[in-house]
Amino acid sequence: MTATIRSVSPQRPDDVVIDVSASSAAVVESAVDRARGAQREWARAGAARVVALVAAADAVRKASSELVELVVREVGKPRAEAAAEVARTEAILRYYAQQIYDPEGAVHLASPPRSFALTRRQAHGVAGLVTPWNFPLAIPVWKAAPALAFGNAVVLKPAPAATACALALGELLAAQLPDALLQVLPGDAEAGEALVAQVDVVSFTGSAAVGRAVVRAAAETGVPVQCELGGQNPAIVLDDVDIEAVAQQLARAAFGYAGQKCTATRRVIVVGNAREFTDALVTAVNALPLGDPGAAETVVGPVITASARDRVRDVAASAVRDGGRVLTRRTVPDSAGWYVPPTIVDNVPPGHEMLRDEVFGPICAVIAAPSVTEAVDIANAVPYGLTAGVYTRDLTAVMDVAGRLRAGQVKINAPTTGVDFHLPFGGTKASSYGPREQGKAAADFYTTTQTITVAAP
Ligand code: NAD
């Protein structure tokens, strides 16, 4: 029996967004074969690749209203953030379209007399992309755009909960590209495993546990692999900040899109007297617009599934059992949607899972630290190292703390959330595996370097 993939709207779970067959291993294999056939010509297509990617960006712009509606409906992303994601999707395509004109390599001296050597990029072949649901357009595109720009074909296996978004995106992009060069295959673990086993390069974003399995599978076939995984992101607040302004910013960094971002702030570490700052943070969180993600002002919508909602509730209850105190007081809409109140907990005992594991939802701990040194130790005392924030006006402290934080990104006086697509992105420790993605780093990942020595005959 063929498995099906069914995606429903988190704010109205009886609204079935899509119901499709999952791709079997045989379907994956044949898609990769067809992609491999299309890739050979594409790698040689030169400036035609620029034209195609610019046309893809234009197509995304033309469809932007429909895409925003679909993102809101399928993954419950608040409208303003959904619109920003669609704009970013278009921008990423334009950015990588222009990189096709960058130098492909360099000319060097070579050993034989009257000779020289060239280094130049070569595409790997077929890129297998496996993606999560929380950035249903931007993550597929920040992988697919550079893969295509540098001459690869793409087969994308999106998360089941974002299947309709991925198929819509795939349709827009594929219409501007040669047949079979970009394909989207609905499915879950089985399709993901089949894809990783077939392709020439693998880029994965998702949870740490699945990422580790993907790394092992890619090592088995010997292909390059990069994984962007979870986070347990700290923000350190020193005692010289504008309390109101920082509290407002952190409220959104922790709870925007119901905390469903790998870069969301999960622990606020306050140096010195934490009382005044915690009060300001709780006030800011209590005032966040919460409700239907379709409303223009909403900041906190539902979480993606009933089990994600239950996990947040369970972790909060466990923290309270162990001595934690829930400081926020929010009620959620009286609807069938998977809403869970934004929850700030203090007094969580060291070692509790809330301070160690990733809980992918609207829950955040406040921790008091007696000194900056101890704040950094607390920040680093997790298996993850994706992103970290530091709030202070003290430049010396900034340089000192940033240098000691084990995180791929450090944001000074800026939210841990938010990623610039033109900068390299990735974490340390369990947050990442392999080379960075995005920015110019993507060119290195999606190509291999060939060295050609040319001697006079
Ligand atoms: P997930 O790990 O459950 O799934 C990710 C993808 O892997 C999905 O497409 C899924 O179908 C597929 N998959 C599942 N098992 C597989 C297997 N054995 N082989 C191959 N593919 C398999 O993650 P999710 O719930 O979709 O997304 C949330 C997670 O993603 C969070 O942990 C979050 O931190 C992380 N995330 C990280 C980043 C980043 O850039 N670091 C960005 C967004 C989300």
XYZ file of C-alpha atoms and ligand atoms in Angstrom:
501
model
C 0.000 0.000 0.000
C 1.338 3.448 -0.898
C 1.883 5.712 2.093
C 0.302 9.128 1.930
C 1.515 12.515 3.039
C -1.157 14.696 4.532
C -0.523 18.239 5.612
C -3.085 20.184 7.612
C -3.334 23.773 8.773
C -2.088 24.157 12.380
C -4.655 26.886 13.137
C -7.526 24.845 11.666
C -6.517 21.185 11.809
C -9.646 20.124 9.885
C -8.354 22.117 6.898
C -6.418 19.551 4.844
C -3.930 21.519 2.768
C -2.709 18.569 0.725
C -2.993 14.820 0.620
C -0.559 13.095 -1.763
C 1.220 9.777 -2.175
C 4.622 9.487 -0.564
C 7.442 8.848 -3.050
C 8.611 5.248 -2.965
C 12.285 4.324 -3.222
C 11.677 3.402 -6.888
C 10.166 6.832 -7.602
C 13.156 8.504 -5.948
C 15.581 6.423 -7.975
C 13.942 7.257 -11.256
C 13.751 10.989 -10.360
C 17.478 11.033 -9.599
C 18.221 9.246 -12.916
C 16.234 11.832 -14.840
C 17.904 14.668 -12.921
C 21.320 13.218 -13.730
C 20.448 13.204 -17.425
C 19.347 16.858 -17.312
C 22.373 18.003 -15.298
C 25.026 17.293 -17.943
C 23.688 19.919 -20.330
C 22.858 22.355 -17.522
C 26.439 22.363 -16.229
C 27.551 23.539 -19.683
C 24.715 26.031 -20.124
C 26.757 29.051 -18.959
C 24.857 32.333 -18.974
C 21.582 30.530 -19.718
C 21.678 29.531 -16.054
C 21.593 33.219 -15.099
C 18.556 33.809 -17.290
C 16.743 30.804 -15.813
C 17.389 31.763 -12.191
C 16.352 35.375 -12.792
C 13.166 34.071 -14.444
C 12.600 31.860 -11.389
C 12.954 34.922 -9.127
C 10.456 36.796 -11.314
C 8.040 33.877 -11.069
C 8.275 33.892 -7.271
C 7.612 37.639 -7.227
C 4.576 37.231 -9.494
C 3.148 34.513 -7.271
C 4.065 36.171 -3.991
C 0.515 36.811 -2.735
C -0.484 33.172 -3.275
C 2.754 31.965 -1.679
C 2.202 34.128 1.415
C -1.333 32.714 1.794
C -0.048 29.162 1.441
C 2.752 29.632 3.999
C 0.277 31.103 6.500
C -2.201 28.317 5.885
C 0.127 25.312 5.770
C 2.692 26.027 8.509
C 0.856 28.690 10.557
C 3.531 31.332 10.029
C 2.301 34.809 10.980
C 1.490 36.842 7.881
C 4.230 39.482 8.275
C 6.898 36.805 8.638
C 5.441 34.788 5.756
C 5.646 37.869 3.515
C 9.257 38.454 4.573
C 10.082 34.835 3.769
C 8.614 35.074 0.282
C 10.582 38.280 -0.385
C 13.730 36.571 0.853
C 13.081 33.573 -1.400
C 13.027 35.861 -4.422
C 16.148 37.739 -3.252
C 18.117 34.521 -2.764
C 17.389 33.466 -6.348
C 18.604 36.851 -7.657
C 21.715 36.733 -5.474
C 22.817 33.310 -6.718
C 21.869 34.109 -10.318
C 24.524 36.853 -10.262
C 27.144 34.618 -8.646
C 27.210 32.586 -11.848
C 29.295 35.475 -13.256
C 31.889 35.199 -10.462
C 35.332 33.830 -11.407
C 35.223 30.042 -11.665
C 38.791 29.563 -10.524
C 42.310 30.891 -10.938
C 45.379 30.622 -13.186
C 48.622 29.391 -11.600
C 52.235 28.705 -12.396
C 52.798 24.989 -13.088
C 55.896 22.799 -12.847
C 56.703 21.925 -16.488
C 58.529 24.655 -18.461
C 56.245 26.876 -20.583
C 53.161 25.688 -18.777
C 50.430 26.961 -16.520
C 47.642 25.475 -14.454
C 43.969 26.325 -14.047
C 41.774 25.585 -11.116
C 38.083 25.624 -11.817
C 34.828 24.538 -10.277
C 32.923 21.471 -11.371
C 29.398 20.662 -10.253
C 28.939 17.430 -8.309
C 25.915 16.228 -10.303
C 22.599 15.729 -8.509
C 22.100 17.528 -5.195
C 19.728 15.815 -2.764
C 18.074 18.348 -0.480
C 16.142 17.315 2.624
C 14.402 20.166 4.408
C 12.284 20.978 7.494
C 8.865 22.638 7.556
C 9.551 25.873 9.438
C 10.998 27.907 6.552
C 9.076 26.093 3.820
C 10.316 28.289 0.942
C 13.524 29.969 2.131
C 15.386 26.833 3.205
C 14.642 24.851 0.014
C 15.713 27.884 -2.013
C 18.845 28.732 -0.075
C 19.989 25.202 -0.935
C 18.516 24.834 -4.436
C 19.565 28.239 -5.805
C 23.323 27.767 -5.282
C 23.122 24.086 -6.257
C 21.546 25.083 -9.573
C 23.669 28.203 -10.067
C 26.865 26.163 -9.893
C 25.632 23.547 -12.346
C 23.917 20.816 -10.339
C 20.480 19.283 -10.714
C 18.255 19.252 -7.618
C 15.920 16.701 -6.102
C 14.175 18.098 -3.020
C 12.449 16.027 -0.351
C 10.546 18.497 1.834
C 9.138 17.905 5.320
C 5.634 16.389 5.164
C 4.135 19.375 7.034
C 5.344 21.750 4.283
C 4.575 19.601 1.240
C 2.171 22.013 -0.461
C 4.601 24.941 -0.119
C 7.440 22.855 -1.588
C 5.329 21.629 -4.498
C 4.160 25.177 -5.274
C 7.727 26.446 -5.180
C 8.933 23.504 -7.270
C 6.299 24.182 -9.908
C 7.307 27.851 -10.194
C 11.017 27.073 -10.444
C 10.772 24.010 -12.665
C 8.765 25.985 -15.247
C 11.885 28.141 -15.813
C 14.333 25.232 -15.966
C 15.054 22.323 -18.304
C 12.858 19.282 -17.813
C 13.721 17.154 -14.738
C 16.464 19.523 -13.541
C 14.551 20.368 -10.360
C 12.090 17.896 -8.874
C 10.186 17.887 -5.599
C 9.323 14.506 -4.110
C 6.794 14.365 -1.268
C 7.591 11.860 1.437
C 9.039 11.363 4.874
C 11.916 9.297 6.269
C 11.760 6.508 3.673
C 11.932 8.912 0.723
C 14.633 10.946 2.503
C 16.755 7.850 3.041
C 16.308 6.736 -0.567
C 17.321 10.190 -1.794
C 20.439 10.412 0.377
C 21.495 6.993 -0.902
C 21.269 8.022 -4.591
C 22.647 11.524 -4.980
C 26.092 13.092 -5.480
C 25.901 15.720 -2.725
C 23.546 16.044 0.267
C 22.323 19.139 2.077
C 20.074 18.556 5.066
C 18.348 20.848 7.545
C 16.336 19.428 10.425
C 16.694 17.903 13.850
C 19.999 16.728 15.285
C 18.906 13.096 15.573
C 17.882 12.786 11.919
C 20.930 14.797 10.855
C 23.261 12.267 12.437
C 21.564 9.455 10.489
C 21.927 11.481 7.272
C 25.653 12.016 7.934
C 26.143 8.271 8.428
C 24.250 7.469 5.224
C 26.209 10.008 3.178
C 29.487 8.660 4.563
C 28.388 5.216 3.387
C 28.190 6.371 -0.234
C 31.100 8.800 0.182
C 29.370 11.996 -0.947
C 29.832 15.503 0.489
C 27.249 16.312 3.150
C 26.261 19.342 5.179
C 23.689 19.342 7.974
C 22.135 22.333 9.723
C 20.486 21.148 12.895
C 18.946 22.305 16.133
C 19.876 24.999 18.619
C 19.599 25.866 22.308
C 20.424 29.499 21.817
C 21.426 31.779 24.690
C 21.166 35.554 24.910
C 23.390 37.144 27.554
C 22.125 40.449 28.948
C 24.654 42.617 30.799
C 23.634 45.209 33.359
C 24.216 48.322 31.201
C 21.399 47.842 28.674
C 18.206 49.742 27.914
C 15.985 47.249 29.714
C 12.713 48.025 27.928
C 14.204 47.929 24.437
C 16.120 44.696 24.995
C 13.122 43.024 26.645
C 10.960 43.918 23.627
C 13.531 42.494 21.245
C 14.056 39.289 23.210
C 10.309 38.693 23.517
C 10.132 38.473 19.725
C 13.387 36.518 19.372
C 12.109 33.855 21.750
C 8.428 33.734 20.786
C 8.039 35.037 17.230
C 6.455 32.285 15.105
C 5.799 30.515 18.421
C 9.522 29.892 18.930
C 9.686 27.590 15.905
C 13.025 28.784 14.569
C 16.340 27.015 14.955
C 17.749 30.421 15.951
C 15.056 31.306 18.537
C 16.343 32.454 21.922
C 15.808 29.573 24.358
C 17.727 30.876 27.386
C 17.994 34.486 28.547
C 21.006 34.754 30.848
C 20.913 37.937 32.908
C 24.082 39.135 34.579
C 23.621 40.764 37.958
C 20.192 41.495 39.405
C 17.862 39.596 37.087
C 14.638 40.746 38.765
C 14.068 44.037 36.934
C 14.988 42.624 33.547
C 12.839 39.520 34.018
C 9.832 41.673 34.931
C 10.309 43.732 31.763
C 10.647 40.585 29.657
C 7.489 39.061 31.124
C 5.591 42.302 30.468
C 6.812 42.328 26.860
C 5.847 38.685 26.322
C 2.441 39.176 27.922
C 1.796 41.925 25.343
C 2.832 39.997 22.209
C -0.022 39.793 19.689
C -1.117 36.155 19.753
C -3.705 34.406 17.624
C -4.627 33.633 14.037
C -1.450 33.765 11.919
C -3.531 35.197 9.080
C -3.978 38.472 10.982
C -1.521 41.208 10.019
C -0.453 41.988 13.602
C 0.031 38.419 14.892
C 3.492 37.558 16.222
C 2.692 34.255 17.964
C 0.509 31.743 16.148
C -0.018 28.018 16.708
C 2.660 25.321 16.736
C 2.939 22.849 13.904
C 1.320 19.770 15.462
C -0.616 18.598 18.496
C 2.474 16.685 19.619
C 4.626 19.832 19.397
C 2.046 21.578 21.607
C 2.066 18.695 24.094
C 5.857 18.681 24.244
C 5.931 22.362 25.273
C 3.278 21.739 27.922
C 5.073 18.644 29.219
C 8.459 20.344 29.481
C 6.924 23.353 31.279
C 5.143 21.030 33.716
C 8.321 19.058 34.328
C 10.318 22.254 34.969
C 7.674 23.358 37.497
C 7.755 19.966 39.209
C 11.508 20.426 39.606
C 11.173 23.898 41.156
C 10.753 26.172 38.102
C 8.239 29.047 38.088
C 6.114 29.980 35.101
C 6.123 33.786 35.021
C 3.965 34.517 31.972
C 0.182 34.615 32.001
C -1.284 34.103 28.557
C -4.423 32.459 27.319
C -4.679 31.019 23.850
C -7.564 31.278 21.367
C -10.493 29.057 22.120
C -10.223 27.148 18.860
C -9.197 23.753 17.573
C -5.812 25.174 16.498
C -2.608 23.942 18.121
C -1.966 26.976 20.288
C 0.202 26.922 23.371
C 0.834 30.012 25.505
C 4.247 31.689 25.341
C 5.925 30.502 28.507
C 8.834 31.992 30.437
C 10.194 29.867 33.253
C 12.789 30.885 35.819
C 14.389 28.936 38.617
C 14.827 25.905 36.340
C 17.359 23.626 38.017
C 20.680 23.110 36.207
C 20.663 19.929 34.152
C 16.909 20.077 33.418
C 16.083 19.210 29.797
C 14.717 22.721 29.274
C 18.263 24.030 29.694
C 19.878 21.348 27.551
C 17.638 19.998 24.772
C 15.896 21.820 21.970
C 12.182 22.293 22.686
C 10.835 23.570 19.379
C 8.107 25.902 20.564
C 7.244 28.991 22.640
C 9.138 28.275 25.834
C 12.158 30.100 27.193
C 14.153 30.019 30.436
C 15.496 33.026 32.345
C 18.683 32.351 34.250
C 20.502 34.729 36.618
C 24.304 34.677 36.384
C 26.511 36.284 39.020
C 29.210 37.357 36.533
C 29.943 37.606 32.818
C 32.329 34.666 33.048
C 29.642 32.481 34.578
C 27.120 33.690 31.996
C 29.428 32.515 29.208
C 29.925 29.158 30.937
C 26.146 28.713 31.220
C 25.689 29.762 27.579
C 28.203 27.160 26.423
C 26.949 24.359 28.695
C 24.677 22.758 26.078
C 25.335 20.268 23.293
C 24.339 22.873 20.675
C 26.106 25.955 19.296
C 24.007 27.542 16.582
C 23.583 31.174 17.543
C 24.052 33.364 20.615
C 23.221 36.935 21.561
C 25.001 39.469 23.722
C 23.360 42.707 24.879
C 25.633 45.440 26.193
C 27.100 48.860 25.357
C 30.543 47.782 26.545
C 32.738 47.116 23.505
C 35.423 45.375 25.537
C 32.853 42.971 26.946
C 31.500 42.389 23.433
C 34.842 41.300 22.041
C 35.662 39.204 25.076
C 32.307 37.417 25.298
C 31.891 36.890 21.541
C 35.317 35.256 21.409
C 34.430 32.822 24.187
C 30.986 31.790 22.959
C 30.905 28.459 21.115
C 28.344 29.406 18.474
C 28.366 29.719 14.699
C 26.720 33.150 14.898
C 27.049 35.749 17.606
C 24.618 38.658 17.478
C 25.542 41.760 19.448
C 22.528 43.868 20.460
C 20.491 42.015 17.841
C 18.079 39.074 18.015
C 19.477 35.537 17.800
C 16.901 35.005 15.068
C 17.372 36.289 11.530
C 19.880 35.045 9.014
C 21.494 37.045 6.206
C 21.524 34.939 3.062
C 24.751 36.523 1.823
C 26.715 35.402 4.901
C 27.951 31.902 5.729
C 25.524 30.134 8.061
C 26.005 27.197 10.398
C 26.757 26.228 13.962
C 29.229 24.406 16.152
C 28.922 21.174 18.160
C 25.621 19.302 17.601
C 24.115 22.195 15.623
C 25.938 21.503 12.382
C 27.958 19.057 10.410
C 30.116 19.816 7.398
C 30.794 23.084 5.587
C 28.754 26.248 6.036
C 25.843 27.036 3.742
C 24.572 30.271 2.153
C 26.656 33.258 1.078
C 29.781 32.553 -0.915
C 30.365 29.403 1.151
C 27.716 27.636 -0.933
C 29.878 27.748 -4.064
C 32.521 25.616 -2.363
C 29.982 23.095 -1.099
C 28.121 22.561 -4.364
C 31.284 22.194 -6.486
C 34.569 20.390 -6.463
C 37.805 21.937 -7.689
C 39.476 20.560 -10.778
C 43.126 21.405 -11.473
C 44.149 21.433 -15.144
C 47.812 21.707 -16.079
C 48.519 22.966 -19.599
C 52.022 22.482 -21.017
C 53.333 23.554 -24.427
C 53.416 20.566 -26.833
P 13.111 16.589 11.189
O 14.528 16.235 11.512
O 12.035 15.827 11.839
O 12.886 16.433 9.603
C 13.696 17.092 8.675
C 13.576 16.386 7.332
O 14.202 15.099 7.402
C 12.155 16.137 6.875
O 12.083 16.401 5.487
C 11.963 14.653 7.172
O 10.951 14.062 6.372
C 13.330 14.124 6.823
N 13.707 12.828 7.406
C 13.209 12.235 8.530
N 13.882 11.071 8.747
C 14.799 10.944 7.766
C 15.820 9.978 7.452
N 16.010 8.891 8.221
N 16.604 10.182 6.373
C 16.459 11.283 5.600
N 15.521 12.227 5.841
C 14.706 12.060 6.915
O 12.961 18.171 11.447
P 11.653 19.083 11.343
O 10.738 18.773 12.479
O 11.115 19.071 9.963
O 12.293 20.548 11.585
C 12.560 21.084 12.850
C 14.044 20.914 13.168
O 14.817 21.555 12.165
C 14.438 21.593 14.476
O 15.320 20.756 15.172
C 15.155 22.864 14.015
O 16.095 23.386 14.928
C 15.808 22.385 12.760
N 16.133 23.513 11.885
C 17.449 23.865 11.746
C 17.786 24.951 10.948
C 19.221 25.343 10.753
O 19.510 25.982 9.756
N 20.111 25.002 11.661
C 16.792 25.663 10.290
C 15.456 25.280 10.450
C 15.142 24.183 11.245
